């Protein structure tokens, strides 16, 4: 497979994180000769975030494999309908149905430990007298909930450098579901305390995805980067032939 035939891998981070959450995966993908893009997701709204990632995808010449972690899974569910997207990879992610919101999907399963550790903070919205609400995670609880099997020193850095998620994101409904028309793969983090692993399984099975289970915390790409790299490489090879 030549480099020109190989899809560009676009890594879409989730809530309470940024693109550095792929820091252990990116070097391995580059070493395998893959083109990689890891954009900053605004985390302001599902529709806005999806439109932003879709705009990046459209500007990439050639095919794309979209990889979404956690909330990033919801983003790629919508953005993944772009014509040049060849495949979707969900890492401990939300595989929403068309017309479904994050809150609705989560509501069908028992709460994870995350629910009791959320912090709500107002933030100003330009042109509006009514503030928005940012959602983040209690700093002291972040390591155990998100990153129990990640280096504690790194987990402490991630805890204090969170990228919050606007609360409105939980109620916005996905207008499209790319997995209906694009081949998809999903990783279940079986030791996940952020998203109920059964919710991950349900979303993946509903979508008919090829599913892999990894004994991992929510941050599977930091805890088990080689397994994630291996899967992404498999998807790139599978979709390059399309």
Coordinates of C-alpha atoms in Angstrom, one line a residue:
X1 CA 0.0 0.0 0.0
X2 CA 1.6 3.3 -1.1
X3 CA 1.4 6.4 1.0
X4 CA -0.8 8.1 -1.6
X5 CA -3.4 5.3 -1.3
X6 CA -3.4 5.3 2.5
X7 CA -6.2 7.1 4.3
X8 CA -5.3 10.0 6.5
X9 CA -6.0 9.2 10.1
X10 CA -8.0 12.0 11.9
X11 CA -7.9 11.6 15.6
X12 CA -10.9 13.3 17.4
X13 CA -10.5 13.7 21.2
X14 CA -13.4 13.7 23.7
X15 CA -14.7 15.8 26.5
X16 CA -12.4 16.9 29.4
X17 CA -9.4 16.3 27.1
X18 CA -7.5 17.6 24.2
X19 CA -5.6 16.2 21.3
X20 CA -2.6 15.4 23.6
X21 CA -4.7 12.4 24.8
X22 CA -3.4 10.7 21.5
X23 CA 0.2 11.5 22.4
X24 CA 1.2 7.8 22.7
X25 CA -0.6 6.8 19.5
X26 CA 0.5 9.5 17.1
X27 CA 4.2 8.6 17.0
X28 CA 3.4 5.0 16.3
X29 CA 1.1 5.9 13.4
X30 CA 3.7 8.3 11.9
X31 CA 6.3 5.6 12.3
X32 CA 4.1 3.3 10.2
X33 CA 4.1 5.9 7.4
X34 CA 0.6 7.2 8.0
X35 CA -0.6 10.8 7.7
X36 CA -2.2 12.0 10.9
X37 CA -4.3 15.0 11.9
X38 CA -5.3 15.6 15.5
X39 CA -7.5 18.7 15.6
X40 CA -8.7 20.6 18.6
X41 CA -12.4 19.9 19.1
X42 CA -14.2 23.1 20.4
X43 CA -16.4 21.0 22.8
X44 CA -19.1 23.7 22.6
X45 CA -22.0 21.8 20.9
X46 CA -22.4 18.4 19.1
X47 CA -23.7 20.1 15.9
X48 CA -21.0 22.8 15.9
X49 CA -18.2 20.4 16.8
X50 CA -19.3 18.0 14.1
X51 CA -19.4 20.7 11.5
X52 CA -15.9 21.8 12.5
X53 CA -14.4 18.3 12.2
X54 CA -16.4 17.8 8.9
X55 CA -14.8 21.0 7.5
X56 CA -11.3 19.7 8.4
X57 CA -12.1 16.3 6.7
X58 CA -13.3 18.0 3.5
X59 CA -10.0 19.8 3.2
X60 CA -8.0 16.6 3.3
X61 CA -7.1 15.3 -0.2
X62 CA -7.9 11.6 -0.4
X63 CA -9.6 9.2 1.9
X64 CA -9.9 9.6 5.7
X65 CA -10.3 7.2 8.7
X66 CA -12.0 9.0 11.6
X67 CA -11.1 7.9 15.1
X68 CA -13.2 9.2 17.9
X69 CA -12.6 8.8 21.7
X70 CA -15.5 9.1 24.1
X71 CA -17.5 12.2 23.1
X72 CA -15.4 12.2 20.0
X73 CA -17.4 9.2 19.0
X74 CA -20.5 11.2 18.9
X75 CA -18.7 13.8 16.8
X76 CA -17.5 11.3 14.2
X77 CA -21.0 9.8 14.1
X78 CA -22.2 13.0 12.5
X79 CA -19.0 14.3 10.7
X80 CA -18.3 10.8 9.3
X81 CA -20.9 11.2 6.6
X82 CA -18.4 13.2 4.5
X83 CA -17.8 11.6 1.2
X84 CA -14.1 10.9 1.7
X85 CA -14.5 9.1 5.0
X86 CA -13.8 5.5 4.5
X87 CA -14.1 4.1 8.0
X88 CA -14.9 5.0 11.6
X89 CA -13.1 3.8 14.8
X90 CA -14.7 4.3 18.2
X91 CA -12.5 4.3 21.3
X92 CA -14.7 3.9 24.4
X93 CA -17.1 6.1 22.5
X94 CA -20.7 7.1 21.9
X95 CA -22.1 5.6 18.8
X96 CA -25.3 7.6 18.6
X97 CA -28.4 6.6 16.6
X98 CA -29.8 9.2 14.2
X99 CA -32.0 11.5 16.3
X100 CA -30.5 10.4 19.6
X101 CA -28.7 12.6 22.1
X102 CA -25.8 11.7 24.5
X103 CA -28.2 12.1 27.4
X104 CA -30.7 9.7 25.9
X105 CA -28.1 7.0 25.2
X106 CA -26.6 7.3 28.6
X107 CA -30.1 7.3 30.2
X108 CA -30.6 3.7 29.3
X109 CA -27.8 2.4 31.5
X110 CA -26.7 2.7 35.1
X111 CA -24.6 5.8 35.9
X112 CA -20.9 5.4 35.8
X113 CA -18.7 7.0 38.5
X114 CA -18.4 10.1 36.4
X115 CA -22.0 11.2 37.1
X116 CA -21.2 12.0 40.8
X117 CA -17.9 13.8 40.0
X118 CA -19.1 16.5 37.5
X119 CA -18.6 20.2 38.1
X120 CA -20.8 22.8 36.4
X121 CA -19.3 26.3 35.8
X122 CA -20.9 29.3 34.1
X123 CA -19.1 30.9 31.2
X124 CA -20.0 34.0 29.2
X125 CA -21.5 33.8 25.8
X126 CA -20.8 36.7 23.5
X127 CA -23.9 38.7 22.7
X128 CA -26.1 36.9 25.3
X129 CA -27.0 38.0 28.8
X130 CA -27.5 34.4 29.7
X131 CA -24.3 32.4 30.5
X132 CA -23.6 29.0 29.2
X133 CA -22.6 26.1 31.5
X134 CA -19.3 24.2 31.2
X135 CA -19.0 20.7 32.5
X136 CA -15.8 19.3 33.9
X137 CA -14.6 16.7 36.3
X138 CA -13.5 17.1 39.9
X139 CA -9.7 17.3 39.7
X140 CA -9.1 15.0 42.6
X141 CA -11.4 12.3 41.1
X142 CA -10.2 12.6 37.5
X143 CA -7.3 10.1 37.8
X144 CA -9.3 7.2 39.2
X145 CA -12.4 7.8 36.9
X146 CA -10.5 8.4 33.7
X147 CA -7.0 7.1 34.0
X148 CA -6.6 4.4 36.6
X149 CA -4.0 2.5 34.6
X150 CA -2.2 5.6 33.3
X151 CA 1.1 6.9 34.8
X152 CA -0.2 8.9 37.9
X153 CA 2.1 11.8 37.0
X154 CA 0.5 12.1 33.6
X155 CA -3.0 11.6 35.0
X156 CA -2.4 14.5 37.4
X157 CA -1.5 16.8 34.5
X158 CA -4.6 15.7 32.5
X159 CA -6.7 16.4 35.6
X160 CA -5.7 20.1 35.8
X161 CA -5.7 20.7 32.0
X162 CA -9.2 19.6 31.1
X163 CA -11.0 21.0 28.1
X164 CA -14.6 21.3 29.5
X165 CA -17.7 20.3 27.5
X166 CA -20.6 22.7 27.2
X167 CA -23.7 21.3 28.9
X168 CA -26.0 21.8 25.9
X169 CA -24.0 19.1 24.2
X170 CA -25.7 16.4 26.2
X171 CA -29.2 17.2 24.8
X172 CA -28.4 17.9 21.1
X173 CA -29.6 15.1 18.8
X174 CA -27.4 13.6 16.2
X175 CA -28.9 14.5 12.8
X176 CA -27.0 11.7 11.0
X177 CA -25.4 8.4 11.9
X178 CA -22.4 7.7 9.7
X179 CA -22.0 4.1 10.8
X180 CA -25.2 3.3 8.8
X181 CA -23.2 3.7 5.6
X182 CA -19.5 3.5 6.7
X183 CA -17.6 0.4 8.0
X184 CA -17.0 0.9 11.7
X185 CA -14.9 -0.6 14.5
X186 CA -15.4 -0.1 18.2
X187 CA -13.1 -0.6 21.3
X188 CA -14.8 -1.4 24.6
X189 CA -12.8 -0.3 27.6
X190 CA -13.9 -3.0 30.0
X191 CA -12.6 -1.3 33.1
X192 CA -14.1 2.1 32.1
X193 CA -15.5 4.2 35.0
X194 CA -16.3 7.2 32.8
X195 CA -18.7 5.5 30.3
X196 CA -20.6 2.3 31.3
X197 CA -18.9 -0.4 29.2
X198 CA -22.3 -1.9 28.5
X199 CA -23.4 1.3 26.9
X200 CA -20.3 1.1 24.6
X201 CA -21.2 -2.5 23.7
X202 CA -24.8 -1.6 23.1
X203 CA -23.9 1.2 20.7
X204 CA -21.4 -0.9 18.8
X205 CA -23.7 -3.9 18.5
X206 CA -26.6 -1.8 17.4
X207 CA -24.3 -0.4 14.6
X208 CA -23.1 -3.8 13.6
X209 CA -19.5 -2.9 14.3
X210 CA -16.4 -5.1 14.5
X211 CA -15.8 -4.9 18.3
X212 CA -12.6 -5.3 20.3
X213 CA -12.6 -5.5 24.1
X214 CA -9.6 -4.2 26.1
X215 CA -9.1 -4.4 29.8
X216 CA -8.5 -0.7 30.2
X217 CA -9.6 2.6 31.8
X218 CA -11.4 5.2 29.7
X219 CA -8.2 6.6 28.3
X220 CA -7.5 3.4 26.3
X221 CA -5.2 5.1 23.9
X222 CA -2.9 6.3 26.7
X223 CA -3.1 3.0 28.7
X224 CA -2.8 0.6 25.7
X225 CA -1.4 2.6 22.8
X226 CA 0.0 -0.4 20.9
X227 CA -3.4 -2.1 20.8
X228 CA -5.0 1.1 19.5
X229 CA -2.3 1.6 16.9
X230 CA -2.7 -2.0 15.8
X231 CA -6.5 -1.6 15.3
X232 CA -6.1 1.7 13.5
X233 CA -3.6 0.2 11.1
X234 CA -5.9 -2.7 10.5
X235 CA -8.7 -0.3 9.6
X236 CA -6.5 1.7 7.4
X237 CA -5.5 -1.4 5.4
X238 CA -9.1 -2.6 5.2
X239 CA -10.4 0.7 4.0
X240 CA -7.6 1.4 1.6
X241 CA -8.9 -1.4 -0.6
X242 CA -12.4 0.2 -0.9

